[in-house]
mmCIF file of C-alpha atoms in Angstrom:
data_model
loop_
_atom_site.group_PDB
_atom_site.id
_atom_site.type_symbol
_atom_site.label_atom_id
_atom_site.label_comp_id
_atom_site.label_asym_id
_atom_site.label_seq_id
_atom_site.Cartn_x
_atom_site.Cartn_y
_atom_site.Cartn_z
ATOM 1 C CA MET O 1023 -4.496 21.243 15.191
ATOM 2 C CA LYS O 1024 -6.725 21.365 12.126
ATOM 3 C CA GLU O 1025 -10.441 20.721 12.650
ATOM 4 C CA ASN O 1026 -10.956 19.943 8.953
ATOM 5 C CA ILE O 1027 -8.648 18.260 6.489
ATOM 6 C CA ARG O 1028 -8.848 18.250 2.710
ATOM 7 C CA VAL O 1029 -8.638 14.850 1.078
ATOM 8 C CA ALA O 1030 -8.276 13.649 -2.511
ATOM 9 C CA ILE O 1031 -9.958 10.331 -3.319
ATOM 10 C CA VAL O 1032 -8.199 8.911 -6.380
ATOM 11 C CA GLN O 1033 -10.488 6.346 -8.060
ATOM 12 C CA PRO O 1034 -8.480 5.137 -11.112
ATOM 13 C CA LYS O 1035 -9.194 2.662 -13.867
ATOM 14 C CA PRO O 1036 -6.012 0.544 -13.756
ATOM 15 C CA TYR O 1037 -4.418 -1.407 -16.568
ATOM 16 C CA PRO O 1038 -5.517 -5.071 -16.435
ATOM 17 C CA GLU O 1039 -2.320 -6.520 -14.946
ATOM 18 C CA PHE O 1040 -1.617 -5.230 -11.456
ATOM 19 C CA HIS O 1041 2.159 -5.088 -11.986
ATOM 20 C CA ASP O 1042 1.979 -3.241 -15.315
ATOM 21 C CA PRO O 1043 4.398 -0.279 -14.971
ATOM 22 C CA LYS O 1044 1.904 1.876 -16.875
ATOM 23 C CA ASN O 1045 -0.178 1.936 -13.682
ATOM 24 C CA LEU O 1046 2.508 4.050 -12.024
ATOM 25 C CA GLY O 1047 2.486 6.479 -14.924
ATOM 26 C CA HIS O 1048 -1.285 6.616 -14.721
ATOM 27 C CA ALA O 1049 -1.126 7.319 -10.973
ATOM 28 C CA LEU O 1050 1.324 10.182 -11.512
ATOM 29 C CA LEU O 1051 -0.902 11.625 -14.232
ATOM 30 C CA MET O 1052 -3.912 11.566 -11.881
ATOM 31 C CA LEU O 1053 -1.815 13.266 -9.204
ATOM 32 C CA GLU O 1054 -1.429 16.226 -11.574
ATOM 33 C CA LYS O 1055 -5.105 16.947 -10.911
ATOM 34 C CA CYS O 1056 -4.221 17.481 -7.246
ATOM 35 C CA ARG O 1057 -1.948 20.466 -7.862
ATOM 36 C CA GLY O 1058 -3.127 23.717 -6.302
ATOM 37 C CA GLN O 1059 -5.745 22.024 -4.111
ATOM 38 C CA SER O 1060 -4.021 22.568 -0.707
ATOM 39 C CA LEU O 1061 -4.503 18.918 0.156
ATOM 40 C CA ASP O 1062 -3.673 17.130 3.378
ATOM 41 C CA VAL O 1063 -4.071 13.518 2.196
ATOM 42 C CA ILE O 1064 -4.239 11.843 -1.219
ATOM 43 C CA CYS O 1065 -5.409 8.234 -1.136
ATOM 44 C CA PHE O 1066 -5.172 5.576 -3.863
ATOM 45 C CA PRO O 1067 -6.960 2.194 -3.831
ATOM 46 C CA GLU O 1068 -5.579 -1.225 -2.985
ATOM 47 C CA TYR O 1069 -2.830 -2.559 -5.324
ATOM 48 C CA PHE O 1070 -2.545 0.800 -7.083
ATOM 49 C CA PRO O 1071 -0.140 1.776 -8.433
ATOM 50 C CA PHE O 1072 1.502 -1.483 -7.177
ATOM 51 C CA GLN O 1073 5.030 -0.042 -7.386
ATOM 52 C CA GLY O 1074 6.908 3.265 -7.454
ATOM 53 C CA GLU O 1075 8.022 4.333 -3.974
ATOM 54 C CA GLU O 1076 10.592 6.865 -5.237
ATOM 55 C CA GLU O 1077 8.177 8.470 -7.692
ATOM 56 C CA LEU O 1078 5.375 8.718 -5.117
ATOM 57 C CA ALA O 1079 7.739 10.157 -2.519
ATOM 58 C CA GLN O 1080 8.736 12.856 -4.991
ATOM 59 C CA ALA O 1081 5.061 13.578 -5.745
ATOM 60 C CA ALA O 1082 4.302 13.928 -2.024
ATOM 61 C CA ARG O 1083 7.088 16.513 -1.743
ATOM 62 C CA GLN O 1084 5.915 18.428 -4.774
ATOM 63 C CA LEU O 1085 2.269 18.436 -3.681
ATOM 64 C CA ASP O 1086 3.065 19.060 0.006
ATOM 65 C CA ALA O 1087 0.584 16.325 0.931
ATOM 66 C CA TYR O 1088 0.508 12.924 2.578
ATOM 67 C CA ILE O 1089 0.027 10.110 0.056
ATOM 68 C CA VAL O 1090 -1.435 6.680 0.838
ATOM 69 C CA ALA O 1091 -0.626 4.231 -1.959
ATOM 70 C CA GLY O 1092 -1.408 0.564 -2.608
ATOM 71 C CA LEU O 1093 1.997 -1.042 -3.145
ATOM 72 C CA VAL O 1094 3.348 -4.586 -3.088
ATOM 73 C CA GLU O 1095 6.200 -4.801 -0.613
ATOM 74 C CA ALA O 1096 8.944 -7.412 -0.994
ATOM 75 C CA GLU O 1097 10.810 -8.754 2.030
ATOM 76 C CA SER O 1098 13.170 -11.695 1.538
ATOM 77 C CA ASP O 1099 11.142 -14.108 -0.580
ATOM 78 C CA ARG O 1100 7.745 -12.813 0.564
ATOM 79 C CA LEU O 1101 5.335 -10.304 -0.959
ATOM 80 C CA TYR O 1102 2.890 -8.198 1.036
ATOM 81 C CA ASN O 1103 -0.173 -6.204 0.012
ATOM 82 C CA THR O 1104 0.748 -2.958 1.765
ATOM 83 C CA ALA O 1105 -0.799 0.453 2.320
ATOM 84 C CA THR O 1106 2.225 2.747 2.175
ATOM 85 C CA LEU O 1107 2.198 6.229 3.698
ATOM 86 C CA PHE O 1108 4.463 9.105 2.598
ATOM 87 C CA ASP O 1109 4.587 12.409 4.480
ATOM 88 C CA ARG O 1110 4.658 15.907 3.008
ATOM 89 C CA LYS O 1111 8.447 15.774 2.696
ATOM 90 C CA GLY O 1112 8.328 12.517 0.766
ATOM 91 C CA ARG O 1113 9.577 10.443 3.691
ATOM 92 C CA LEU O 1114 8.213 6.951 4.240
ATOM 93 C CA LEU O 1115 6.081 7.415 7.361
ATOM 94 C CA GLY O 1116 4.686 3.898 7.646
ATOM 95 C CA ARG O 1117 3.427 0.684 6.118
ATOM 96 C CA GLN O 1118 0.351 -1.404 6.918
ATOM 97 C CA ARG O 1119 0.361 -4.958 5.584
ATOM 98 C CA LYS O 1120 -2.944 -6.636 4.837
ATOM 99 C CA ARG O 1121 -3.712 -9.442 7.265
ATOM 100 C CA ASN O 1122 -6.801 -11.116 5.765
ATOM 101 C CA VAL O 1123 -5.459 -12.190 2.374
ATOM 102 C CA GLY O 1124 -7.956 -13.980 0.126
ATOM 103 C CA VAL O 1125 -7.322 -17.084 -1.915
ATOM 104 C CA LEU O 1126 -7.077 -15.132 -5.194
ATOM 105 C CA GLU O 1127 -4.311 -12.950 -3.726
ATOM 106 C CA ARG O 1128 -2.451 -15.897 -2.248
ATOM 107 C CA GLN O 1129 -2.603 -18.129 -5.314
ATOM 108 C CA GLY O 1130 -2.679 -15.541 -8.115
ATOM 109 C CA LEU O 1131 -0.299 -12.910 -6.731
ATOM 110 C CA GLY O 1132 1.735 -14.799 -4.139
ATOM 111 C CA ILE O 1133 0.770 -12.454 -1.297
ATOM 112 C CA THR O 1134 1.672 -13.346 2.308
ATOM 113 C CA PRO O 1135 -0.588 -12.200 5.190
ATOM 114 C CA GLY O 1136 0.652 -9.473 7.532
ATOM 115 C CA ASP O 1137 1.031 -9.925 11.274
ATOM 116 C CA GLY O 1138 -2.379 -8.523 12.254
ATOM 117 C CA GLU O 1139 -0.930 -5.637 14.249
ATOM 118 C CA PHE O 1140 -2.621 -2.431 13.139
ATOM 119 C CA ARG O 1141 -0.699 0.776 13.703
ATOM 120 C CA SER O 1142 -1.755 4.406 13.831
ATOM 121 C CA PHE O 1143 0.577 7.006 12.340
ATOM 122 C CA THR O 1144 1.083 10.539 13.601
ATOM 123 C CA THR O 1145 0.716 13.318 11.037
ATOM 124 C CA ASP O 1146 0.784 17.089 11.415
ATOM 125 C CA PHE O 1147 -3.026 17.121 11.660
ATOM 126 C CA GLY O 1148 -3.596 14.059 13.893
ATOM 127 C CA LYS O 1149 -3.352 10.284 14.013
ATOM 128 C CA ILE O 1150 -4.520 8.130 11.096
ATOM 129 C CA GLY O 1151 -4.995 4.438 10.353
ATOM 130 C CA ILE O 1152 -4.580 2.824 6.916
ATOM 131 C CA PRO O 1153 -5.946 -0.765 7.168
ATOM 132 C CA VAL O 1154 -6.342 -2.504 3.812
ATOM 133 C CA CYS O 1155 -9.754 -3.553 2.491
ATOM 134 C CA ILE O 1156 -11.509 -6.322 4.464
ATOM 135 C CA ASP O 1157 -9.080 -5.946 7.365
ATOM 136 C CA PHE O 1158 -11.148 -2.902 8.362
ATOM 137 C CA TRP O 1159 -14.720 -3.444 7.232
ATOM 138 C CA GLY O 1160 -14.871 -7.232 7.509
ATOM 139 C CA GLN O 1161 -13.826 -7.709 11.144
ATOM 140 C CA PRO O 1162 -13.716 -5.388 14.180
ATOM 141 C CA GLU O 1163 -10.131 -5.829 15.355
ATOM 142 C CA ALA O 1164 -8.377 -3.286 13.105
ATOM 143 C CA GLY O 1165 -10.769 -0.458 13.946
ATOM 144 C CA LYS O 1166 -10.596 -1.238 17.647
ATOM 145 C CA GLN O 1167 -6.793 -1.311 17.719
ATOM 146 C CA LEU O 1168 -6.548 1.947 15.794
ATOM 147 C CA ALA O 1169 -9.128 3.852 17.828
ATOM 148 C CA ASP O 1170 -7.551 2.648 21.065
ATOM 149 C CA GLN O 1171 -4.257 4.106 19.774
ATOM 150 C CA GLY O 1172 -5.986 7.442 19.241
ATOM 151 C CA ALA O 1173 -6.550 7.312 15.471
ATOM 152 C CA GLU O 1174 -8.895 10.126 14.452
ATOM 153 C CA ILE O 1175 -9.549 8.993 10.876
ATOM 154 C CA VAL O 1176 -9.209 5.800 8.839
ATOM 155 C CA PHE O 1177 -8.280 5.572 5.164
ATOM 156 C CA ASN O 1178 -9.534 2.221 3.864
ATOM 157 C CA MET O 1179 -8.125 1.394 0.406
ATOM 158 C CA SER O 1180 -9.958 -1.505 -1.234
ATOM 159 C CA LEU O 1181 -10.503 -3.547 -4.415
ATOM 160 C CA PHE O 1182 -13.522 -5.748 -5.090
ATOM 161 C CA PRO O 1183 -14.009 -8.885 -7.184
ATOM 162 C CA VAL O 1184 -16.859 -9.618 -4.709
ATOM 163 C CA LEU O 1185 -18.756 -7.873 -1.876
ATOM 164 C CA ARG O 1186 -18.447 -4.237 -2.898
ATOM 165 C CA GLY O 1187 -22.093 -3.864 -1.867
ATOM 166 C CA HIS O 1188 -21.227 -4.829 1.701
ATOM 167 C CA TRP O 1189 -18.175 -2.572 1.967
ATOM 168 C CA LYS O 1190 -20.006 0.651 2.804
ATOM 169 C CA THR O 1191 -22.250 -1.131 5.322
ATOM 170 C CA GLY O 1192 -19.297 -2.750 7.074
ATOM 171 C CA ALA O 1193 -17.351 0.519 7.127
ATOM 172 C CA LEU O 1194 -20.354 2.346 8.564
ATOM 173 C CA VAL O 1195 -20.531 -0.192 11.409
ATOM 174 C CA ARG O 1196 -16.828 0.321 12.146
ATOM 175 C CA ALA O 1197 -17.261 4.108 12.021
ATOM 176 C CA PHE O 1198 -20.033 3.762 14.639
ATOM 177 C CA ASP O 1199 -18.085 1.309 16.816
ATOM 178 C CA ASN O 1200 -15.063 3.590 16.945
ATOM 179 C CA PHE O 1201 -16.733 6.985 16.419
ATOM 180 C CA LEU O 1202 -14.443 8.166 13.652
ATOM 181 C CA PRO O 1203 -14.485 9.262 10.007
ATOM 182 C CA VAL O 1204 -13.695 6.723 7.295
ATOM 183 C CA VAL O 1205 -12.522 7.477 3.753
ATOM 184 C CA GLY O 1206 -12.984 4.420 1.531
ATOM 185 C CA VAL O 1207 -11.154 4.339 -1.809
ATOM 186 C CA ASN O 1208 -11.844 1.818 -4.581
ATOM 187 C CA THR O 1209 -10.776 1.542 -8.205
ATOM 188 C CA ALA O 1210 -13.138 2.449 -11.012
ATOM 189 C CA ASP O 1211 -14.968 -0.461 -12.636
ATOM 190 C CA TYR O 1212 -12.617 -2.588 -14.769
ATOM 191 C CA ASN O 1213 -11.459 -6.110 -15.642
ATOM 192 C CA ALA O 1214 -8.206 -7.362 -14.108
ATOM 193 C CA MET O 1215 -5.969 -10.164 -15.338
ATOM 194 C CA ILE O 1216 -4.661 -12.439 -12.577
ATOM 195 C CA GLY O 1217 -2.821 -15.645 -13.381
ATOM 196 C CA GLY O 1218 -3.929 -15.415 -17.009
ATOM 197 C CA ARG O 1219 -7.631 -15.189 -16.120
ATOM 198 C CA ARG O 1220 -9.975 -12.223 -16.268
ATOM 199 C CA TYR O 1221 -11.649 -11.050 -13.065
ATOM 200 C CA HIS O 1222 -14.240 -8.300 -13.000
ATOM 201 C CA GLN O 1223 -13.390 -5.725 -10.345
ATOM 202 C CA HIS O 1224 -16.626 -4.147 -9.146
ATOM 203 C CA GLY O 1225 -15.442 -0.570 -9.151
ATOM 204 C CA GLY O 1226 -16.588 2.746 -7.809
ATOM 205 C CA GLY O 1227 -18.528 3.561 -4.706
ATOM 206 C CA SER O 1228 -15.617 5.276 -2.949
ATOM 207 C CA PHE O 1229 -17.044 7.142 0.039
ATOM 208 C CA MET O 1230 -16.585 9.406 3.019
ATOM 209 C CA ILE O 1231 -18.304 8.605 6.310
ATOM 210 C CA GLN O 1232 -18.216 10.804 9.411
ATOM 211 C CA PRO O 1233 -20.229 11.625 12.536
ATOM 212 C CA PRO O 1234 -21.998 14.997 12.328
ATOM 213 C CA LYS O 1235 -20.143 18.087 13.425
ATOM 214 C CA MET O 1236 -21.116 19.206 16.928
ATOM 215 C CA LEU O 1237 -19.751 22.190 18.820
ATOM 216 C CA ASP O 1238 -20.547 21.595 22.497
ATOM 217 C CA LYS O 1239 -21.960 19.091 24.988
ATOM 218 C CA THR O 1240 -25.466 20.547 24.793
ATOM 219 C CA GLU O 1241 -25.570 20.004 21.045
ATOM 220 C CA PHE O 1242 -24.082 16.530 21.479
ATOM 221 C CA GLY O 1243 -26.718 15.648 24.098
ATOM 222 C CA ARG O 1244 -29.583 16.730 21.853
ATOM 223 C CA TRP O 1245 -28.128 14.775 18.943
ATOM 224 C CA PHE O 1246 -27.591 11.648 21.035
ATOM 225 C CA ARG O 1247 -31.137 11.621 22.440
ATOM 226 C CA SER O 1248 -32.554 11.822 18.908
ATOM 227 C CA LEU O 1249 -30.180 9.200 17.452
ATOM 228 C CA ASP O 1250 -32.177 6.686 15.415
ATOM 229 C CA THR O 1251 -29.934 5.914 12.436
ATOM 230 C CA VAL O 1252 -26.379 6.594 11.298
ATOM 231 C CA LYS O 1253 -27.138 6.502 7.580
ATOM 232 C CA ASP O 1254 -26.635 10.262 7.460
ATOM 233 C CA TRP O 1255 -22.983 9.699 8.419
ATOM 234 C CA ILE O 1256 -22.450 8.729 4.748
ATOM 235 C CA ARG O 1257 -21.533 12.117 3.304
ATOM 236 C CA LEU O 1258 -20.195 11.062 -0.098
ATOM 237 C CA GLU O 1259 -20.437 8.096 -2.458
ATOM 238 C CA LEU O 1260 -18.932 8.153 -5.950
ATOM 239 C CA ASP O 1261 -20.148 6.463 -9.123
ATOM 240 C CA ALA O 1262 -18.201 3.710 -10.937
ATOM 241 C CA LEU O 1263 -16.124 5.938 -13.234
ATOM 242 C CA GLU O 1264 -12.525 7.047 -12.981
ATOM 243 C CA LYS O 1265 -12.111 10.360 -11.169
ATOM 244 C CA VAL O 1266 -10.224 12.406 -8.597
ATOM 245 C CA HIS O 1267 -12.638 13.814 -6.026
ATOM 246 C CA PHE O 1268 -11.874 16.338 -3.289
ATOM 247 C CA VAL O 1269 -13.663 16.300 0.054
ATOM 248 C CA ASP O 1270 -13.319 18.026 3.416
ATOM 249 C CA VAL O 1271 -13.383 15.787 6.490
ATOM 250 C CA ASN O 1272 -14.107 17.066 9.998
ATOM 251 C CA LEU O 1273 -12.014 15.726 12.890
ATOM 252 C CA SER O 1274 -13.223 17.976 15.714
ATOM 253 C CA THR O 1275 -16.274 15.897 16.674
ATOM 254 C CA VAL O 1276 -14.141 12.789 17.184
ATOM 255 C CA ARG O 1277 -11.709 14.662 19.390
ATOM 256 C CA ARG O 1278 -14.403 16.255 21.524
ATOM 257 C CA PHE O 1279 -16.996 13.541 21.894
ATOM 258 C CA ARG O 1280 -15.648 10.028 21.219
ATOM 259 C CA ARG O 1281 -15.169 9.211 24.901
ATOM 260 C CA GLU O 1282 -18.616 10.586 25.747
ATOM 261 C CA PHE O 1283 -20.160 8.566 22.902
ATOM 262 C CA TRP O 1284 -18.567 5.352 24.164
ATOM 263 C CA ASN O 1285 -19.521 6.149 27.747
ATOM 264 C CA ARG O 1286 -23.211 6.693 26.948
ATOM 265 C CA PHE O 1287 -23.428 3.304 25.264
ATOM 266 C CA GLY O 1288 -21.320 1.633 27.955
ATOM 267 C CA PHE O 1289 -18.620 0.625 25.484
ATOM 268 C CA GLN O 1290 -15.667 -0.662 27.497
ATOM 269 C CA ARG O 1291 -12.628 0.854 25.834
ATOM 270 C CA VAL O 1292 -9.123 1.667 27.022
#
């Protein structure tokens, strides 16, 4: 099992209308920058590219990487804001529907809330969770469910007309609660059109958060006794511009020490 995985954070500047088919073309163009990078996971932001399951599945096969994409899923007469996960063979591995759907999504895009059951998905490098936006950083339930299922990393795709400044803080709290790495992916800064009105999307700030790498219990004990802040868990934060950024994420510390971390604080977990 890999101790480190290589991740691509795709922070695009979308076209103003979420459903514009040019967003799919733009996503595929940005994926070209991922060729030759030996990636494990490529993650897009919320609502991007909105559509294109077949094209993204093909890209996952070609790149030999897992892809997490922000798609709108239709079921009967309902639409869902869904994080969609493709495996290295281009197979649909799982979907995670957003539960906490804001008024702008409900009224402007017709989105229906998901069921609030958060699921971990098994990959060839470990278990991952893909909760959407405020489902993860705004309330504790998603992180708790995922960690209790054995998730070793969370990919948190997001999009922000408000509260981008709180996102990193909330995600850091959830990373501490559940002792796991978090990769947060936002769009670049841009103006969206929803229901004929312009909404500024506060872009950028995509990040990677993780506990420090520790090799044995002695090192863990020394680290724990000196623990005064977790601000140093924030290992990466991007600016507001469009980019594809590559980062290595360590999973070994979570596997070795999560139970010990919870035990020392008296956290009552399954």
